[in-house]
PDB file of C-alpha atoms and ligand atoms in Angstrom:
ATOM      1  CA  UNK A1035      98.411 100.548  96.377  1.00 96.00           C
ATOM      2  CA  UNK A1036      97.918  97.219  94.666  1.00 98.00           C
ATOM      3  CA  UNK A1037      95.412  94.444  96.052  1.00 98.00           C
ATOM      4  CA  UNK A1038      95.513  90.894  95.468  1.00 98.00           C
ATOM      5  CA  UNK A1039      92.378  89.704  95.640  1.00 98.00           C
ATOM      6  CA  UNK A1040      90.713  85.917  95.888  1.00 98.00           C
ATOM      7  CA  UNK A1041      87.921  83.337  96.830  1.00 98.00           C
ATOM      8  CA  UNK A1042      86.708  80.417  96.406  1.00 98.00           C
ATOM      9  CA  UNK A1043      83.302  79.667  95.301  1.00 97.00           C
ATOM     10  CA  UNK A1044      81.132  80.680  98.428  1.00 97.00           C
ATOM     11  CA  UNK A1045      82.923  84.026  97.996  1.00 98.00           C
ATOM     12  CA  UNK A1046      82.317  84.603  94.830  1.00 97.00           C
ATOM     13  CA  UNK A1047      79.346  87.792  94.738  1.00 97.00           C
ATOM     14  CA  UNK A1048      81.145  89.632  97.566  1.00 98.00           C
ATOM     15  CA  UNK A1049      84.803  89.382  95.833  1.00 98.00           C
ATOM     16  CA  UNK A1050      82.617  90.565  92.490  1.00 98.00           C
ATOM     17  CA  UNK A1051      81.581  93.575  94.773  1.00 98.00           C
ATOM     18  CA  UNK A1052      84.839  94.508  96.437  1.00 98.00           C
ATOM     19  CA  UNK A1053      86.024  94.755  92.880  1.00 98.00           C
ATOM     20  CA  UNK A1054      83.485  97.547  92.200  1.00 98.00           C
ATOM     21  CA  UNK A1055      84.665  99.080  95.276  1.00 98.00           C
ATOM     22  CA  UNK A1056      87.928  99.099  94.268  1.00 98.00           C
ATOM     23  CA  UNK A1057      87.486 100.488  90.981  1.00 98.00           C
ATOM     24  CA  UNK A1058      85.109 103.366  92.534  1.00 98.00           C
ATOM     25  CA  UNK A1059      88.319 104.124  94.896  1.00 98.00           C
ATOM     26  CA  UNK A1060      90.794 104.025  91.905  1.00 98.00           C
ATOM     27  CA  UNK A1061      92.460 101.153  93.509  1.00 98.00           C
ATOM     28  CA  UNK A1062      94.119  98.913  91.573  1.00 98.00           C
ATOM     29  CA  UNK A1063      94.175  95.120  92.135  1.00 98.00           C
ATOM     30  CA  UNK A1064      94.524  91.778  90.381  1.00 98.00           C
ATOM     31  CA  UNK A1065      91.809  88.823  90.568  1.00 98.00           C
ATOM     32  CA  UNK A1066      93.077  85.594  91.316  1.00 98.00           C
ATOM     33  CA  UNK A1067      89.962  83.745  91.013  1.00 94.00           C
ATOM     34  CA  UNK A1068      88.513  81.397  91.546  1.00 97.00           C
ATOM     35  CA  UNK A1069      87.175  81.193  87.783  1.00 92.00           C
ATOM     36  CA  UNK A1070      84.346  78.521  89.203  1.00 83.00           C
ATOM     37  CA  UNK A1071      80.573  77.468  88.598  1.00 85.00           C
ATOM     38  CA  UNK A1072      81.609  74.467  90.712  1.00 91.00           C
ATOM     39  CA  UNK A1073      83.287  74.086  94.361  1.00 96.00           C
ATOM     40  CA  UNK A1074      87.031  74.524  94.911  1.00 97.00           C
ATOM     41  CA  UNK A1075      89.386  74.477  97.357  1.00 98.00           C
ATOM     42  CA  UNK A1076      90.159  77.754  99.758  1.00 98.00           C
ATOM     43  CA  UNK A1077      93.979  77.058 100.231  1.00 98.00           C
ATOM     44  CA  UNK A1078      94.104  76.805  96.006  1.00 98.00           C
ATOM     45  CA  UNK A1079      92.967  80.797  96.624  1.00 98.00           C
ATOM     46  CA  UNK A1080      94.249  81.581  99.836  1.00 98.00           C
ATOM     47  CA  UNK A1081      97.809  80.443  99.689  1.00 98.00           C
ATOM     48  CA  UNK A1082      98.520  82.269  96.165  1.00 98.00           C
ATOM     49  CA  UNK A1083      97.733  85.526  97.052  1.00 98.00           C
ATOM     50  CA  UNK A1084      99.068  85.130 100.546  1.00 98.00           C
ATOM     51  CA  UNK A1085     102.547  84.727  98.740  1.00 98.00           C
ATOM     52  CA  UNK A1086     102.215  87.903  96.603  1.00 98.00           C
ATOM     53  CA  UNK A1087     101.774  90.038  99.774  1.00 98.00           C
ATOM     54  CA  UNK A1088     104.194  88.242 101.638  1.00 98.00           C
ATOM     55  CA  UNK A1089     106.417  88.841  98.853  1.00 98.00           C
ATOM     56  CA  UNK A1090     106.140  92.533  98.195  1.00 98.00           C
ATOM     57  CA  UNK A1091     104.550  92.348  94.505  1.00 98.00           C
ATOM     58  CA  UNK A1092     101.334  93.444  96.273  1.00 98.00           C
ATOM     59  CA  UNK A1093     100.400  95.636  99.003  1.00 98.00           C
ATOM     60  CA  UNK A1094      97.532  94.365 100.706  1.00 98.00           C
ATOM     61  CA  UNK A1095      95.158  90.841 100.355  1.00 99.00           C
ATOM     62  CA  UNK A1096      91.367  90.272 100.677  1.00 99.00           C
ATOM     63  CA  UNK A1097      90.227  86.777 100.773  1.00 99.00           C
ATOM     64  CA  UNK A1098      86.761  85.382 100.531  1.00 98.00           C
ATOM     65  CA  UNK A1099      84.955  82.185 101.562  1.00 98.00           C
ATOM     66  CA  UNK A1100      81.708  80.910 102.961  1.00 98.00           C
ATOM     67  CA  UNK A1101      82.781  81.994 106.399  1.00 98.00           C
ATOM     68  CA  UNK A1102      86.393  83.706 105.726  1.00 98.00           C
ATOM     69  CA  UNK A1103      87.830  81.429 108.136  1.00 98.00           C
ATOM     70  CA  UNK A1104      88.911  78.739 105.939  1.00 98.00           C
ATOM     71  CA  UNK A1105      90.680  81.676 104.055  1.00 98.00           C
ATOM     72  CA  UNK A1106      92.300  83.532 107.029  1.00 98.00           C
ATOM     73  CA  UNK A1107      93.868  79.540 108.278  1.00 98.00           C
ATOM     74  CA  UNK A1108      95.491  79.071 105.121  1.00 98.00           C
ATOM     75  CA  UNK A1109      96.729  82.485 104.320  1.00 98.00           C
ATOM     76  CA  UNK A1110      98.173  82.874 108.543  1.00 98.00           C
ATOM     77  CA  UNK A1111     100.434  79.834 107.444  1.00 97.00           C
ATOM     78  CA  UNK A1112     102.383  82.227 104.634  1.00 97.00           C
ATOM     79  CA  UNK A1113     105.348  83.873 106.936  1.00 96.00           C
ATOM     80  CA  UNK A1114     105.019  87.847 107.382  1.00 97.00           C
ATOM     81  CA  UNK A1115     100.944  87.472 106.961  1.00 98.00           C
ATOM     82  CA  UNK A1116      98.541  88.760 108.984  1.00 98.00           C
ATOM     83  CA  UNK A1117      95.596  88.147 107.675  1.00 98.00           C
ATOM     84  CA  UNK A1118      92.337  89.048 109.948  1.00 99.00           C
ATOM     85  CA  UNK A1119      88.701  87.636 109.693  1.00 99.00           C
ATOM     86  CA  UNK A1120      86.422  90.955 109.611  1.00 98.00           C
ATOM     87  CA  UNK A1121      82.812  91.209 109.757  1.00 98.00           C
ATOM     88  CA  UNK A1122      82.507  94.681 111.182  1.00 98.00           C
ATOM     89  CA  UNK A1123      83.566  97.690 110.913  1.00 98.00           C
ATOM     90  CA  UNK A1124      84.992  98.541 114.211  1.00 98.00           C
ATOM     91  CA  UNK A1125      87.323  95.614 113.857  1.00 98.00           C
ATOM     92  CA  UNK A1126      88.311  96.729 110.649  1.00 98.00           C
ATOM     93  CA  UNK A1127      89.435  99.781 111.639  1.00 98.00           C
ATOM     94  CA  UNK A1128      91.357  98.457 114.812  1.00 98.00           C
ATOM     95  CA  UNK A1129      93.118  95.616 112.979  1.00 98.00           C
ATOM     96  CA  UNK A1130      94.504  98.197 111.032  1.00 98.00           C
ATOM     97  CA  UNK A1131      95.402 100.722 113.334  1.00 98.00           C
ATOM     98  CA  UNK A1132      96.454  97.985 116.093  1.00 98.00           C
ATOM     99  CA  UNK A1133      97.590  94.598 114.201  1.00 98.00           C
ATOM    100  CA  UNK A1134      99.080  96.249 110.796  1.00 98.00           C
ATOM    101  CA  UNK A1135      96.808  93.590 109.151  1.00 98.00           C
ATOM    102  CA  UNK A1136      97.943  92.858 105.214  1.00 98.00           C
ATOM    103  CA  UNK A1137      95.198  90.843 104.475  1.00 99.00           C
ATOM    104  CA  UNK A1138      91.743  90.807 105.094  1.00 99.00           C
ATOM    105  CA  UNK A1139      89.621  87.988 104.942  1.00 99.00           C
ATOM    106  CA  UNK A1140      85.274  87.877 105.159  1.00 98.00           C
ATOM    107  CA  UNK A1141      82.793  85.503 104.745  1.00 98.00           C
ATOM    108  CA  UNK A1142      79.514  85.762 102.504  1.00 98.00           C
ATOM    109  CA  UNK A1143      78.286  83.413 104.213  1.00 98.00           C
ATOM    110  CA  UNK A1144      78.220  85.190 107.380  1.00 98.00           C
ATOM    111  CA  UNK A1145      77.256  89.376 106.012  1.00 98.00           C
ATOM    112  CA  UNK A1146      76.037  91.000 103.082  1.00 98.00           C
ATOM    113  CA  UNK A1147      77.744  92.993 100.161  1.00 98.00           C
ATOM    114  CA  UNK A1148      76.693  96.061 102.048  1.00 98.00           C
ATOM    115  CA  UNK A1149      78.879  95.808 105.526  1.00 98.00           C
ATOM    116  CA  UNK A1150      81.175  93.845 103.341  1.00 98.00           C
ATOM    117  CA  UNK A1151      81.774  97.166 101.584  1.00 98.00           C
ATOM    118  CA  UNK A1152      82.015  99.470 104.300  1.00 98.00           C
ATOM    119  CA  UNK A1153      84.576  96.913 106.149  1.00 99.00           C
ATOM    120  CA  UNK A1154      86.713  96.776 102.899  1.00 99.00           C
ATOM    121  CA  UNK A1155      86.399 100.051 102.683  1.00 98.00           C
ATOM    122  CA  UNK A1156      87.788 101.306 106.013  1.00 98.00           C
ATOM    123  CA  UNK A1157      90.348  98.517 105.884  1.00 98.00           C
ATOM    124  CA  UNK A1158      91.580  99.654 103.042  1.00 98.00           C
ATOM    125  CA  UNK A1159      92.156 103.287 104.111  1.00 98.00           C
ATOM    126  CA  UNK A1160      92.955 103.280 107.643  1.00 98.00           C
ATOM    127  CA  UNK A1161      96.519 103.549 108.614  1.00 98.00           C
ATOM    128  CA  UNK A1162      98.210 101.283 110.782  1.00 98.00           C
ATOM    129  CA  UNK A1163      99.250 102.856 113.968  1.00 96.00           C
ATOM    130  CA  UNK A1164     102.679 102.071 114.918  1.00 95.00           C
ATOM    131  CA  UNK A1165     104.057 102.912 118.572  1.00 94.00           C
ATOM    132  CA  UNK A1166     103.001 100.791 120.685  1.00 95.00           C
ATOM    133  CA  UNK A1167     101.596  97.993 118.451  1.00 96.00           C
ATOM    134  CA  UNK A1168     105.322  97.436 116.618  1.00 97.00           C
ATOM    135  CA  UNK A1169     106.522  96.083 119.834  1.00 97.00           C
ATOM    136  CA  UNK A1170     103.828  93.385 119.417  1.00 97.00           C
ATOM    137  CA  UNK A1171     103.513  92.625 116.160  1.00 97.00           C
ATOM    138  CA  UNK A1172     107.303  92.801 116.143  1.00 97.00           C
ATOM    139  CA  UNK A1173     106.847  90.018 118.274  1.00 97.00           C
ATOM    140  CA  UNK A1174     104.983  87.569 115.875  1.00 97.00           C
ATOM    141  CA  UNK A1175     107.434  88.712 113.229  1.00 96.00           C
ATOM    142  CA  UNK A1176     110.171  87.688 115.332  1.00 96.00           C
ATOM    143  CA  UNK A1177     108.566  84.128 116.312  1.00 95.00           C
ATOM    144  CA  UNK A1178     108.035  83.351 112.569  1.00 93.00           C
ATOM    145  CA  UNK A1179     111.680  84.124 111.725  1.00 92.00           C
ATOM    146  CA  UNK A1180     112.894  81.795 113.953  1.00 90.00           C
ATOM    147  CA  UNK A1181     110.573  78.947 112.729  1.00 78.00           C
TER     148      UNK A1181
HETATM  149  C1  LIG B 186      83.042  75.822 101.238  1.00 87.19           C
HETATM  150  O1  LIG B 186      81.901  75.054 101.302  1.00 87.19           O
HETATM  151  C2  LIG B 186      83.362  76.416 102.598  1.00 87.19           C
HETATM  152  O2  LIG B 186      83.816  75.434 103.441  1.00 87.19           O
HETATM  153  C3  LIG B 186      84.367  77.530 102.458  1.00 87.19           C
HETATM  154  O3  LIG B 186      83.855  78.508 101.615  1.00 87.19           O
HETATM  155  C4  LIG B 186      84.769  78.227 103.736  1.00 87.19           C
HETATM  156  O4  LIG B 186      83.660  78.630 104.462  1.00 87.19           O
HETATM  157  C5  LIG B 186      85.761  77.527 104.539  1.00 87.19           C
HETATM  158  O5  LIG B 186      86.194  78.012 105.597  1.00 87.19           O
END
């Protein structure tokens, strides 16, 4: 599996940690910033690494902002994303098994590094469920190709 990774600057610790996580899991992933002591803009982050999944070059996204919603917006407006705002761990694990989520976003504004880890974790290693659920997700996917 390979995971895109980004946030902006009031995601900054919590991306740092996911990292670690990532690297304890033998995950690999690529950083796409931000690089920044200063404040950016979430769509310069979001949008990026929305592409790369939506493309196929990577697997899975997590995005990062103050609040994570800012991120999930911007990276919902990329065709074939869907990216789901997560801060705990239930909903991790159903937006997997139920919505075949590719990216996750979270905000550090909102939770810790701790939860943050556990949600990332289970995300990231719960299988999407199929049956049912491909009739409705089907149904977004078939919406967006006709836009
Ligand atoms: C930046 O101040 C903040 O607006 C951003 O991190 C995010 O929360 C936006 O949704």
């Amino acid at each position: 599996m390979m995971v895109a990774i980004g946030s902006d600057h009031g995601g900054v610790n919590i991306r740092e940690e996911i990292k670690k996580l990532m690297d304890e899991m033998g995950i690999e992933y690529k950083d796409f910033g931000c690089e920044c002591g200063t404040s950016v803009d979430y769509p310069d982050y979001a949008l990026p690494v929305a592409e790369k999944v939506a493309s196929g070059e990577f697997d899975k996204g997590i995005l990062i902002c103050g609040t994570g919603i800012g991120m999930s917006i911007a990276a919902n407006k990329v065709n074939g994303i869907r990216c789901a705002l997560v801060h705990d761990v239930f909903s991790a694990k159903a937006t997997r098994e139920h919505n075949d989520s590719n990216i996750l976003a979270m905000g550090e504004r909102v939770i810790g590094p701790g939860l943050a880890r556990e949600i990332a974790k289970v995300w990231l290693t719960t299988d999407y469920e199929g049956g049912r659920h491909e009739r409705r997700v089907g149904k977004i996917s078939e919406y967006e190709s006709k836009r």
